[in-house]
Coordinates of C-alpha atoms and ligand atoms in Angstrom, one line a residue:
X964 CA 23.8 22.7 -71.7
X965 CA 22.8 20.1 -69.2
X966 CA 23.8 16.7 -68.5
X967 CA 22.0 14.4 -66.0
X968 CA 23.7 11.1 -65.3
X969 CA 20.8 9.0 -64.3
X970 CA 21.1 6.5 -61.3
X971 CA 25.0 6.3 -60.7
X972 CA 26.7 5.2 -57.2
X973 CA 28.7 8.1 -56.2
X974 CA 32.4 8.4 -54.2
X975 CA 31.4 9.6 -50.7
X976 CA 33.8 9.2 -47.5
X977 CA 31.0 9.4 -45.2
X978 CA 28.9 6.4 -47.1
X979 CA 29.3 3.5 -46.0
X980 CA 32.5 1.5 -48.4
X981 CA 32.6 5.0 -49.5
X982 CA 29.8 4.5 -51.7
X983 CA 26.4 6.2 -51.8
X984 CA 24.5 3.7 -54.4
X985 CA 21.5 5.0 -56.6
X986 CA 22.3 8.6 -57.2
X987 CA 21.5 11.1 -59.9
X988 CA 23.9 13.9 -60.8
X989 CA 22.4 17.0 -62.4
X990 CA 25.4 19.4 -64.1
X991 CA 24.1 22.6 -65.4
X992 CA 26.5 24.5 -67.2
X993 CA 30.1 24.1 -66.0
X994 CA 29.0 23.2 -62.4
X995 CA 27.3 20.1 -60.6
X996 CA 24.1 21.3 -60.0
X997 CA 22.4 18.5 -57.5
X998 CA 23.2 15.1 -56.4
X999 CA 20.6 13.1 -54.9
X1000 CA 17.9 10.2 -55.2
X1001 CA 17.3 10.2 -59.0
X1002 CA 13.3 11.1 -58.9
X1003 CA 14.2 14.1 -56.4
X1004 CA 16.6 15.3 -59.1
X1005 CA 14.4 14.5 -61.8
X1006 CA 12.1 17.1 -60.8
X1007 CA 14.7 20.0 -61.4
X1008 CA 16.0 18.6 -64.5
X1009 CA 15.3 20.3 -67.5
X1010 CA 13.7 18.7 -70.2
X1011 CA 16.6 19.0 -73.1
X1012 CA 19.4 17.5 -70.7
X1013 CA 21.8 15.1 -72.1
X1014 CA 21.1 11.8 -70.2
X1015 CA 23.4 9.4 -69.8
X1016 CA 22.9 6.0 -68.3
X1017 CA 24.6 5.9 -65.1
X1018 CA 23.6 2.2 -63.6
X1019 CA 26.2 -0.2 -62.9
X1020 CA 28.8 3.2 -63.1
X1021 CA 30.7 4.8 -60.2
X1022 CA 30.8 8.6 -60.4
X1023 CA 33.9 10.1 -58.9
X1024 CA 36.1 13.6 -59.1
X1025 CA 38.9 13.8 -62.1
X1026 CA 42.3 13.6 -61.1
X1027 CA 44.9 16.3 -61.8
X1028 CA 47.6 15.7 -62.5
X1029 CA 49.4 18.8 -61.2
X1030 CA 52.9 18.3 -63.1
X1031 CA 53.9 17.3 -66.4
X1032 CA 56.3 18.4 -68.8
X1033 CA 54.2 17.6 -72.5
X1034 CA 57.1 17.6 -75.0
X1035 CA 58.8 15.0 -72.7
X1036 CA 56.4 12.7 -74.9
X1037 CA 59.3 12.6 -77.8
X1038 CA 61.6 11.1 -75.2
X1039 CA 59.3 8.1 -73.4
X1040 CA 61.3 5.1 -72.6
X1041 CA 64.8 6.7 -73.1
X1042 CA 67.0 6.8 -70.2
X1043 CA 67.2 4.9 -67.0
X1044 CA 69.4 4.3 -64.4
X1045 CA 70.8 8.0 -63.9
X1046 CA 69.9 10.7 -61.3
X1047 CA 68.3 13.7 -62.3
X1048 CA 71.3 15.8 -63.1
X1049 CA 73.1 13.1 -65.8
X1050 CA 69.2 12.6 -66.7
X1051 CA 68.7 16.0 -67.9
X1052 CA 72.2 15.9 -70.1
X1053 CA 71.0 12.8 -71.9
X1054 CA 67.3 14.1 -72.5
X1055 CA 68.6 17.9 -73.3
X1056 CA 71.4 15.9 -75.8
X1057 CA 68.7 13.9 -76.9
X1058 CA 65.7 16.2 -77.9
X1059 CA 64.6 18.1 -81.1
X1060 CA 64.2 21.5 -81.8
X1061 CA 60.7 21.4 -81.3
X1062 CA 58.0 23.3 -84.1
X1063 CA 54.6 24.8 -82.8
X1064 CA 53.0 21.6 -84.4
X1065 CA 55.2 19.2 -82.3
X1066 CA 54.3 20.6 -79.1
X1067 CA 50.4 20.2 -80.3
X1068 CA 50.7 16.6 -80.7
X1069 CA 53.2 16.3 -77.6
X1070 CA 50.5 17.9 -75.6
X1071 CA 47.7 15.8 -77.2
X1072 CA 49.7 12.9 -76.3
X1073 CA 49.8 13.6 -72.6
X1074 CA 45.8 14.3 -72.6
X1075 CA 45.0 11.8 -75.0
X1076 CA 46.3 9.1 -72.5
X1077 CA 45.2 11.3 -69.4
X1078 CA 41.5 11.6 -70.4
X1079 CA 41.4 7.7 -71.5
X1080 CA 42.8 7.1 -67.7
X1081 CA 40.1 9.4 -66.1
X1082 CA 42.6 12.2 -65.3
X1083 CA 40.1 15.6 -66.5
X1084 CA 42.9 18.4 -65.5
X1085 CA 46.7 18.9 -66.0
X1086 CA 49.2 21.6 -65.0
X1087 CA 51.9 21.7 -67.9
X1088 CA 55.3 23.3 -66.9
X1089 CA 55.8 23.4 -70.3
X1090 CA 59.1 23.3 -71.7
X1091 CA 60.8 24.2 -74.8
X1092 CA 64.0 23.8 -76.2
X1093 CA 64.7 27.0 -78.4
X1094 CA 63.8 30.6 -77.6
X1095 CA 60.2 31.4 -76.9
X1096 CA 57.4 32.7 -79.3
X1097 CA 54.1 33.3 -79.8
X1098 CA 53.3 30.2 -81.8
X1099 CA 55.0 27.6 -79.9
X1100 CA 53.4 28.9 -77.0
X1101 CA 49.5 29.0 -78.6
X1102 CA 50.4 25.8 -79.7
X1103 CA 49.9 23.5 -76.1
X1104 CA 46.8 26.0 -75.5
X1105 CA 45.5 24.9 -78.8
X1106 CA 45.8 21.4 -77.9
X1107 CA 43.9 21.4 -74.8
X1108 CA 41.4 23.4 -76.0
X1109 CA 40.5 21.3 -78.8
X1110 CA 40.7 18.0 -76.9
X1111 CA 38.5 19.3 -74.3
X1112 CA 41.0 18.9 -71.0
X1113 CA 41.3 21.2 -68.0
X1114 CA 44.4 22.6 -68.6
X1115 CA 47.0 25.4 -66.9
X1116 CA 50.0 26.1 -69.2
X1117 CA 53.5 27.4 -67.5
X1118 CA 56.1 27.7 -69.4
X1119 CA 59.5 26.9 -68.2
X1120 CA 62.3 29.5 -68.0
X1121 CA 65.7 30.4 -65.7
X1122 CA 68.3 33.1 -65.3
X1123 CA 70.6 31.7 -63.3
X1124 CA 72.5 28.5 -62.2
X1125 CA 74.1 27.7 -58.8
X1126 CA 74.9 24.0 -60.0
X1127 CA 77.1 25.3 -62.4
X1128 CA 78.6 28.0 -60.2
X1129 CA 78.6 25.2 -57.6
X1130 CA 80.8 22.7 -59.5
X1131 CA 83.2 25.9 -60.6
X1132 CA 83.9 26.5 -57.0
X1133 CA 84.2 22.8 -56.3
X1134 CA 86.9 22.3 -59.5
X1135 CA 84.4 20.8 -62.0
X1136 CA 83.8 23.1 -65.2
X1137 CA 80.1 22.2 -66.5
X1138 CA 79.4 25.6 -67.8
X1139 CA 79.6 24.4 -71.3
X1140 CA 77.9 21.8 -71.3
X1141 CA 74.4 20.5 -72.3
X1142 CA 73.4 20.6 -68.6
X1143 CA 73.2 24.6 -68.7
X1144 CA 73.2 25.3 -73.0
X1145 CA 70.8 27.6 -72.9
X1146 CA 72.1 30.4 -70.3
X1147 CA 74.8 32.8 -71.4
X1148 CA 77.6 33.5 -69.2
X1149 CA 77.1 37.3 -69.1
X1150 CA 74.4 38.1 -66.5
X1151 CA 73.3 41.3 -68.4
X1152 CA 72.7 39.2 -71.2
X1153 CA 70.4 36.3 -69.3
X1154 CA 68.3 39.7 -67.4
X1155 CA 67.6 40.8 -70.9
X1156 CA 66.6 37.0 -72.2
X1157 CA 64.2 37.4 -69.0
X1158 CA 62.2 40.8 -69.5
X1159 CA 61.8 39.8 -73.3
X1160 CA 60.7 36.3 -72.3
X1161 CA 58.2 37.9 -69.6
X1162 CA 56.8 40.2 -72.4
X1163 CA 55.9 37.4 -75.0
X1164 CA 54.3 35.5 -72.0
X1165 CA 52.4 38.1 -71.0
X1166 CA 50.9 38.8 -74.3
X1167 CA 50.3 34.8 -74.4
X1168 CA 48.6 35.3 -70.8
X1169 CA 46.4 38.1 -72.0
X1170 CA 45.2 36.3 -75.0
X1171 CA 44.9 32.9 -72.8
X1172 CA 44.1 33.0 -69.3
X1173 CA 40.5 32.3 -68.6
X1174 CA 39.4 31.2 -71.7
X1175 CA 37.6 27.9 -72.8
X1176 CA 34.7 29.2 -70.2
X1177 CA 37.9 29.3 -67.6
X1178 CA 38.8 25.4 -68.6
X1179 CA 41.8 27.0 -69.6
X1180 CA 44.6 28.7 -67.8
X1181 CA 48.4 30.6 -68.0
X1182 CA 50.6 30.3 -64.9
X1183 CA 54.3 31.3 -65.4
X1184 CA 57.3 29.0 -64.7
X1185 CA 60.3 30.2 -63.1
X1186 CA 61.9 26.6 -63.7
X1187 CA 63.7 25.7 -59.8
X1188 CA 65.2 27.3 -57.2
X1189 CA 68.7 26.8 -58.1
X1190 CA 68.3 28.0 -61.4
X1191 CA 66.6 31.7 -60.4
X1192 CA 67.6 35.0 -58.8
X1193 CA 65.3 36.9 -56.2
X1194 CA 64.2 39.5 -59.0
X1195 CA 63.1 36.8 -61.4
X1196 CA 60.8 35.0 -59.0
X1197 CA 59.0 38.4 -58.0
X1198 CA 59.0 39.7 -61.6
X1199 CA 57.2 36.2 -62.1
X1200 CA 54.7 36.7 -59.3
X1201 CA 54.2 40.1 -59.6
X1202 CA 53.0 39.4 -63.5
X1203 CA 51.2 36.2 -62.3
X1204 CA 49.4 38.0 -59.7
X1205 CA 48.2 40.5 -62.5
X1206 CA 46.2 38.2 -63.8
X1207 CA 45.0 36.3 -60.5
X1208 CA 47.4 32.8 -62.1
X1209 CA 50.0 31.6 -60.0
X1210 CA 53.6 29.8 -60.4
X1211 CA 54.8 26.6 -60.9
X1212 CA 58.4 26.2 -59.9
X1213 CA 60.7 22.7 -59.1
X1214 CA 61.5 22.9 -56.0
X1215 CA 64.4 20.9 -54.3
X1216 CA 64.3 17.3 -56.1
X1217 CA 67.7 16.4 -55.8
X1218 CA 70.3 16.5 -53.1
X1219 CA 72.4 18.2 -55.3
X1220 CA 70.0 20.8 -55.5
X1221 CA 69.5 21.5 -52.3
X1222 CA 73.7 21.6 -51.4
X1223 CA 73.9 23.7 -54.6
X1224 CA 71.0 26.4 -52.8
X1225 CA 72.7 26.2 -49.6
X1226 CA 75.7 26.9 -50.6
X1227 CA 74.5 29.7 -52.3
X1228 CA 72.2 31.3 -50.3
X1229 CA 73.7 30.6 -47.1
X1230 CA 69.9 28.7 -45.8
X1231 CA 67.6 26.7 -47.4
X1232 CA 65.2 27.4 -50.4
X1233 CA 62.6 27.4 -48.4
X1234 CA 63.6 29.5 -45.5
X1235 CA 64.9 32.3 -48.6
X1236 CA 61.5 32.1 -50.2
X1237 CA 59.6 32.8 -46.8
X1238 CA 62.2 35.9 -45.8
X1239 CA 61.9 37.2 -49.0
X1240 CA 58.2 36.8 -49.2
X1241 CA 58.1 35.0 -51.9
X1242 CA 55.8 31.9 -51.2
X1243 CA 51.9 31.6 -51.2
X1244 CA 48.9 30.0 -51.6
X1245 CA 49.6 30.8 -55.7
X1246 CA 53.2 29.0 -55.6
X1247 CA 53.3 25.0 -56.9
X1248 CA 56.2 23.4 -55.9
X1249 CA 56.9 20.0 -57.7
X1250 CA 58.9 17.6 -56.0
X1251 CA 59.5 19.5 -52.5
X1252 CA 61.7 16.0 -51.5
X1253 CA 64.3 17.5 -49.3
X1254 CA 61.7 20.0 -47.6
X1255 CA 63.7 18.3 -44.3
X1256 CA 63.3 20.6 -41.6
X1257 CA 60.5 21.2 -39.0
X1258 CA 61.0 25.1 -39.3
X1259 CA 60.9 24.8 -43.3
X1260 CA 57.8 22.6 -43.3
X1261 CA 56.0 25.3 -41.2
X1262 CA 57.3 27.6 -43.3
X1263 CA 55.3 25.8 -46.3
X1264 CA 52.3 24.7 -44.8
X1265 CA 51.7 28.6 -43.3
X1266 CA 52.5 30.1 -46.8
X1267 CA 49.3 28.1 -48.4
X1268 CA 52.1 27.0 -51.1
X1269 CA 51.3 23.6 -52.5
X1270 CA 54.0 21.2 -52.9
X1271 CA 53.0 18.8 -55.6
X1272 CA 54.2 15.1 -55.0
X1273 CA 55.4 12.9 -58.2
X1274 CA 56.2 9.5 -56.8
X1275 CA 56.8 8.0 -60.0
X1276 CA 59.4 10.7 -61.3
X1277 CA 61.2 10.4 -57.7
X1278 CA 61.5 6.7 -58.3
X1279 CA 62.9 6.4 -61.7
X1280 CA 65.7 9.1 -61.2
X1281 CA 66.2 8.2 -57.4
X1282 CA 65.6 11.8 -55.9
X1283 CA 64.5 10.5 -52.7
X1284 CA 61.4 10.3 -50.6
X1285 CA 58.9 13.4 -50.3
X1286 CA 57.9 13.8 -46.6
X1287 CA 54.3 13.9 -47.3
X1288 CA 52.8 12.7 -44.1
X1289 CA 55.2 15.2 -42.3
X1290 CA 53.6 18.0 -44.9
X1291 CA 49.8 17.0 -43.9
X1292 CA 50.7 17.0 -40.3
X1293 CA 51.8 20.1 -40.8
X1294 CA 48.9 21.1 -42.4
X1295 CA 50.3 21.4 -46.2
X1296 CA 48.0 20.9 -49.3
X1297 CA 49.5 18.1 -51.2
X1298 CA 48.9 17.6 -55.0
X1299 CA 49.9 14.5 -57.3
X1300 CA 52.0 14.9 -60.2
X1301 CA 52.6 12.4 -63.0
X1302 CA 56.0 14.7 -64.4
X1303 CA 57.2 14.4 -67.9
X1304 CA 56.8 11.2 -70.0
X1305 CA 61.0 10.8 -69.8
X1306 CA 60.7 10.1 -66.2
X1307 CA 58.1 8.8 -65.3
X1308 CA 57.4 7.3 -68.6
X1309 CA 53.6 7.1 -68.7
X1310 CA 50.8 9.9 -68.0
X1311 CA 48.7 7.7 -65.8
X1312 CA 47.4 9.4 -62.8
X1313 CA 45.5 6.4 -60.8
X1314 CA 48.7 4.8 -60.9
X1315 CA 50.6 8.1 -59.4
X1316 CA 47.9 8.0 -56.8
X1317 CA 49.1 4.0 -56.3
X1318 CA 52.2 5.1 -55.7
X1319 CA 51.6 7.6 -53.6
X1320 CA 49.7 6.0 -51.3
X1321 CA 52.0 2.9 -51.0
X1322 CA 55.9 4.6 -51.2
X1323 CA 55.7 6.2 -47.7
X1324 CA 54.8 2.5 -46.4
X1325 CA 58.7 1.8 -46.2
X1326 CA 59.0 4.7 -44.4
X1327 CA 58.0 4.1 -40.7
X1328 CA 57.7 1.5 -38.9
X1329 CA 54.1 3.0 -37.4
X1330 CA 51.8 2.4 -40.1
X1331 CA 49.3 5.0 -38.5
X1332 CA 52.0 7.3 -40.6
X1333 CA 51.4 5.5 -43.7
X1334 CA 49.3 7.3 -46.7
X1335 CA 46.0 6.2 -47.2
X1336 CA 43.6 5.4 -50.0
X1337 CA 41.7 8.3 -49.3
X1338 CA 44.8 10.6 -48.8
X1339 CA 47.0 9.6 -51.9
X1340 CA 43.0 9.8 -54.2
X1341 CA 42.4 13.5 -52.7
X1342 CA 45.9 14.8 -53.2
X1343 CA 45.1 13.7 -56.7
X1344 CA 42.0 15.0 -56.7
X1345 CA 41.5 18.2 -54.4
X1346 CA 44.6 18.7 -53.8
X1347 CA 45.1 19.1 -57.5
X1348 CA 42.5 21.8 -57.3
X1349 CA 44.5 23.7 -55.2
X1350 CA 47.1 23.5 -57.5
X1351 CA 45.0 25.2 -59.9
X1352 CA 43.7 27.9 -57.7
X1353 CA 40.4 26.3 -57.6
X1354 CA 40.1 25.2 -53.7
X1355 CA 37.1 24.3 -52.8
X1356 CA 35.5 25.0 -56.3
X1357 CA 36.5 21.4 -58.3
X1358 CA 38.0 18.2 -57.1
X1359 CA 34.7 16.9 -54.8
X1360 CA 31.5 15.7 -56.1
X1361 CA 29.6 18.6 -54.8
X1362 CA 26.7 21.1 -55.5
X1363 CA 28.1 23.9 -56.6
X1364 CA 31.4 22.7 -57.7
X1365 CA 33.1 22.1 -61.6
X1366 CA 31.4 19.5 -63.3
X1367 CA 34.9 17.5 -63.7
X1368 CA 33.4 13.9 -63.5
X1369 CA 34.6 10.8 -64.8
X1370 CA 32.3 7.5 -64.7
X1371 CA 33.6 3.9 -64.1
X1372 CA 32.4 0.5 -65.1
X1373 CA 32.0 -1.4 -61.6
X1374 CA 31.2 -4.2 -63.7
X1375 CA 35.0 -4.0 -65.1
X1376 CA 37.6 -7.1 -63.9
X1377 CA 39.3 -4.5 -62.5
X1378 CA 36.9 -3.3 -59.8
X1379 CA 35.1 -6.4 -59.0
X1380 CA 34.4 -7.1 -56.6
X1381 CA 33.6 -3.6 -55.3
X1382 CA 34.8 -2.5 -52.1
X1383 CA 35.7 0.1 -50.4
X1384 CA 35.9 2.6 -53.3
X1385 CA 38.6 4.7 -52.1
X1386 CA 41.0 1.3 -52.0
X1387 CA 39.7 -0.2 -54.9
X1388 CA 40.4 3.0 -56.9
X1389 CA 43.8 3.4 -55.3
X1390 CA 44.8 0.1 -55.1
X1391 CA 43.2 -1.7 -58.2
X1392 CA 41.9 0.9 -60.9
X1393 CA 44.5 2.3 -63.3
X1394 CA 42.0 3.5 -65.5
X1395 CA 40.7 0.4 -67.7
X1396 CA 37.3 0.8 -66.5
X1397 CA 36.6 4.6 -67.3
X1398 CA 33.7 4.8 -69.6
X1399 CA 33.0 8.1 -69.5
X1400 CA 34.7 11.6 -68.7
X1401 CA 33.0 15.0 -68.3
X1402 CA 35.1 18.2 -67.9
X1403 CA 33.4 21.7 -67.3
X1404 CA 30.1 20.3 -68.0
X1405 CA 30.9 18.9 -71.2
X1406 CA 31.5 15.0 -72.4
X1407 CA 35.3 14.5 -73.5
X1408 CA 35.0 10.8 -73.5
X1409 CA 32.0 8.7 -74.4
X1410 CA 31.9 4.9 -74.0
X1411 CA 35.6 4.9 -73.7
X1412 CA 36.6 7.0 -76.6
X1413 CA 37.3 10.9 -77.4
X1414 CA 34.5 12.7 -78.6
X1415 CA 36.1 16.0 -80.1
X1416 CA 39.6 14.9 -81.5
X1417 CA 40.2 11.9 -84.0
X1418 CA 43.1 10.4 -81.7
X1419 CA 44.2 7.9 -84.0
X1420 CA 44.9 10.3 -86.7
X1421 CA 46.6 12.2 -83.8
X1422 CA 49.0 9.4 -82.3
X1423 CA 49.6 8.1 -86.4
X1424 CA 51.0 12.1 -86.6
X1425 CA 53.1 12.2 -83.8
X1426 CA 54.8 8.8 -84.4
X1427 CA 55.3 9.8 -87.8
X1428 CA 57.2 13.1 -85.9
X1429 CA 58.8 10.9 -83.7
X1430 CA 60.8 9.2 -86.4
X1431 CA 62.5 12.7 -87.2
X1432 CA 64.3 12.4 -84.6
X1433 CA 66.5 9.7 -84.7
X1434 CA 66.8 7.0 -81.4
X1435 CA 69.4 6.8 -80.1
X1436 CA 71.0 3.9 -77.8
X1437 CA 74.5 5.7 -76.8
X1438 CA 75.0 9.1 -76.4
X1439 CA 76.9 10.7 -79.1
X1440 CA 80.2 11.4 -78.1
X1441 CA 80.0 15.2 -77.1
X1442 CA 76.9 14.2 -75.1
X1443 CA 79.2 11.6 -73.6
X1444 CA 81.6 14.0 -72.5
X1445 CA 79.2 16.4 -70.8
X1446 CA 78.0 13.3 -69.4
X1447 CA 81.0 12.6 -67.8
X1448 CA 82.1 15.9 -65.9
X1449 CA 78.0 15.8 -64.6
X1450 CA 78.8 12.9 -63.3
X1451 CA 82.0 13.7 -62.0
X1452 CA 80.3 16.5 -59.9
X1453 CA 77.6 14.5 -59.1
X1454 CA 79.4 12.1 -57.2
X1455 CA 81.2 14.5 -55.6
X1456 CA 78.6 16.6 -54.0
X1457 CA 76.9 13.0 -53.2
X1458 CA 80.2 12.4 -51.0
X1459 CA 79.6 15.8 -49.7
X1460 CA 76.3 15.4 -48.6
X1461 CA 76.7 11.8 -46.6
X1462 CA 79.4 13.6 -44.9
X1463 CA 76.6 15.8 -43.6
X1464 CA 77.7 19.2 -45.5
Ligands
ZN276 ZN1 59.4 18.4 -63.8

């Protein structure tokens, strides 16, 4: 299968407004096989290739967005105004026990509205709220392999909590409630829950990883460092490694979190994962907001680990500021993440890459240390890739690279006039004027709809789901009362911490 998209204008940093105008791009296969004046290209393009019409279009790279949570989609638009730790009593009160077929339409949902935005790839650190099977899990790589996204599934799992034994030591007794319901107290019990939970995955990740022509891919994920013990992270890896996947782990988003680590560990998360070997270029760390130190962000950037920034998520729950300029500096690989549809509440990347690029702003006073167009579009773009394991392979407009291209209408409101392209896609575009999206070679979305899933049929489904699951304004009262001691311990710490603990 080719595809030649026939005199385009193409993103390019070295081009002058970042625009090369009058281009052709040949994809053969999965890959981009040659970009260059369209009657040079011509001569190399086989004679059945899909042509689409590329004047008045501006080819650039798919985002990726390198975290999300999918069955977050049942819970958009429910909670505001709390920090993360009240946050996750309310949405863990407030979700369903999920069935296979909700977490298909949850993760349709995310792509359905990704792909529309021009976002071609997401990492899913996919979460569920019962024990783990087979079908649940088959059920998000079904999704993605039937809509047509690039997608890397890893699903979320613990088997151990240092809030909780935190707030014990401190006088606060959360152990029972919603914030920690699905650990047991016994820690033989919770090492069992583990081994069985890696077996099922890695029948899922023998069945999974690699397929869809490699579109598809199984990372684990070990679900944040306060909630994990050294074995479990290496017994993660380890199985990761086997099949050349990597880990996606939340990594320090709170200040809670990182007193709660501390006081555990005696150091900091990221100083513990470099003695005990246990970071790399195949660890993704969303969130990575109190990463403080200059010691810890050498630590990162030397490991290869990618820390994967989610601006809007950070916002909403007031987690604090990612030091992303301090991360490049240090030579760091940063990727975008939109996060789960409860905090963020949308799965709109060019409006992640917005934010990105414009938070750090109130930052410094020297604005040479602000984030630019170019910066906030690549983390979103290559450093996505990086995410994925795919570093130099996908995330340019390259020979040689995966064909992950999405095409916008320069003749849009949005993007007129046009001018420098990296700032006009940072700055204006949130992903009105995509026209057409190609992942791996293949056309997901033609003329600005899906071309292998009925999405209206889709989103009808899922709202119909949604009204199982009744909305609710308050929490109920035994949500309340968790509610209460979290916050109780929350405020707390938070006195803690501006005392410099
Ligand atoms: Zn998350």
């Amino acid at each position: 299968m080719s595809i030649l998209i026939d005199h385009c204008d193409v993103l390019d940093p070295t081009a002058p407004r970042s625009t090369r105008a009058n281009q052709s791009i040949l994809i053969v296969g999965a890959r981009i096989q040659a970009i260059g004046a369209p009657d040079e290209v011509a001569l190399i393009t086989p004679p059945d290739a899909l042509r689409v019409d590329g004047r008045h279009m501006l080819a650039t790279p798919g985002l990726i967005s390198a975290h999300t949570h999918s069955a977050e989609n049942f819970l958009r638009g429910y909670a505001e105004r709390m920090p993360l730790e009240p946050w996750l009593v309310w949405m863990i009160g407030q979700c369903g026990e999920y069935t296979a077929r909700d977490h298909y339409l949850a993760a349709m949902m995310s792509s359905i509205e990704m792909l529309l935005s021009g976002c071609t790839g997401l990492i899913d650190h996919y979460w569920h709220s019962g024990p783990w099977n087979r079908e649940v899990l088959d059920a998000g790589m079904l999704a993605y392999r039937d809509i047509g996204i690039r997608a890397t599934v890893a699903p979320l799992y613990d088997d151990s909590d240092f809030v909780v034994a935190t707030a014990a030591k401190l006088g606060f007794d959360i152990s029972q409630s919603r914030y920690s319901l699905r650990q047991s107290p016994d820690p033989a019990i919770r090492h069992g829950v583990l081994l069985n939970n890696l077996a099922i995955f890695d029948d899922w990740m023998g069945a999974w990883h690699g397929q869809a022509n490699g579109r598809l891919q199984t990372f684990l994920g070990p679900a944040a460092g306060q909630l994990l013990t050294a074995d479990c992270l290496r017994r993660s890896l380890d199985q990761a490694r086997k099949y050349g996947a990597g880990i996606q782990m939340h990594c320090l988003e709170t200040r809670v979190q990182d007193y709660c680590i501390r006081q555990t560990r005696g150091c900091t998360q990221i100083e513990w994962m470099d003695k005990e070997g246990l970071l790399g270029p195949d660890v993704t760390l969303p969130h990575s907001v109190w990463i403080r130190s200059e010691a810890d962000l050498d630590r990162l950037a030397r490991s290869g680990a990618v820390p994967v920034h989610n601006p809007a998520a950070n916002l909403k729950l007031g987690s604090g500021l990612m030091p992303m300029r301090e991360m490049l500096d240090h030579g760091a690989t940063v990727a975008l993440g939109v996060d789960g549809a409860c905090s963020n509440d949308n799965q709109n990347m060019f409006e992640t890459v917005k934010l990105a690029a414009l938070i750090h702003n109130l930052k410094s006073h020297d604005p040479k240390t602000w984030i630019s167009a170019r910066e906030a579009f690549e983390a979103g773009s290559m450093g996505g890739a990086a995410a994925m394991l795919h570093k130099g392979q996908l995330g340019e407009l390259k020979p040689g690279q995966l064909a992950d291209v999405v095409l916008l209408d320069t003749r849009s409101p949005t993007l007129s006039p046009m001018n420098d392209a990296y700032e006009m896609l940072a700055y204006c575009e949130l992903g009105g004027s995509v026209t057409h999206v190609i992942v791996n070679g293949e056309v997901v979305v033609k003329d600005g709809a899906l071309t292998a899933i009925d999405a209206a049929a889709i989103t009808q489904e899922f709202r119909e789901r949604v009204d199982a699951f009744p909305f609710r304004h308050e929490p109920p009262p035994e949500v309340a009362r968790d509610m209460d001691a979290i916050w109780a311990f929350w405020r707390d710490v938070m006195q803690r911490v501006d005392r410099g603990e």
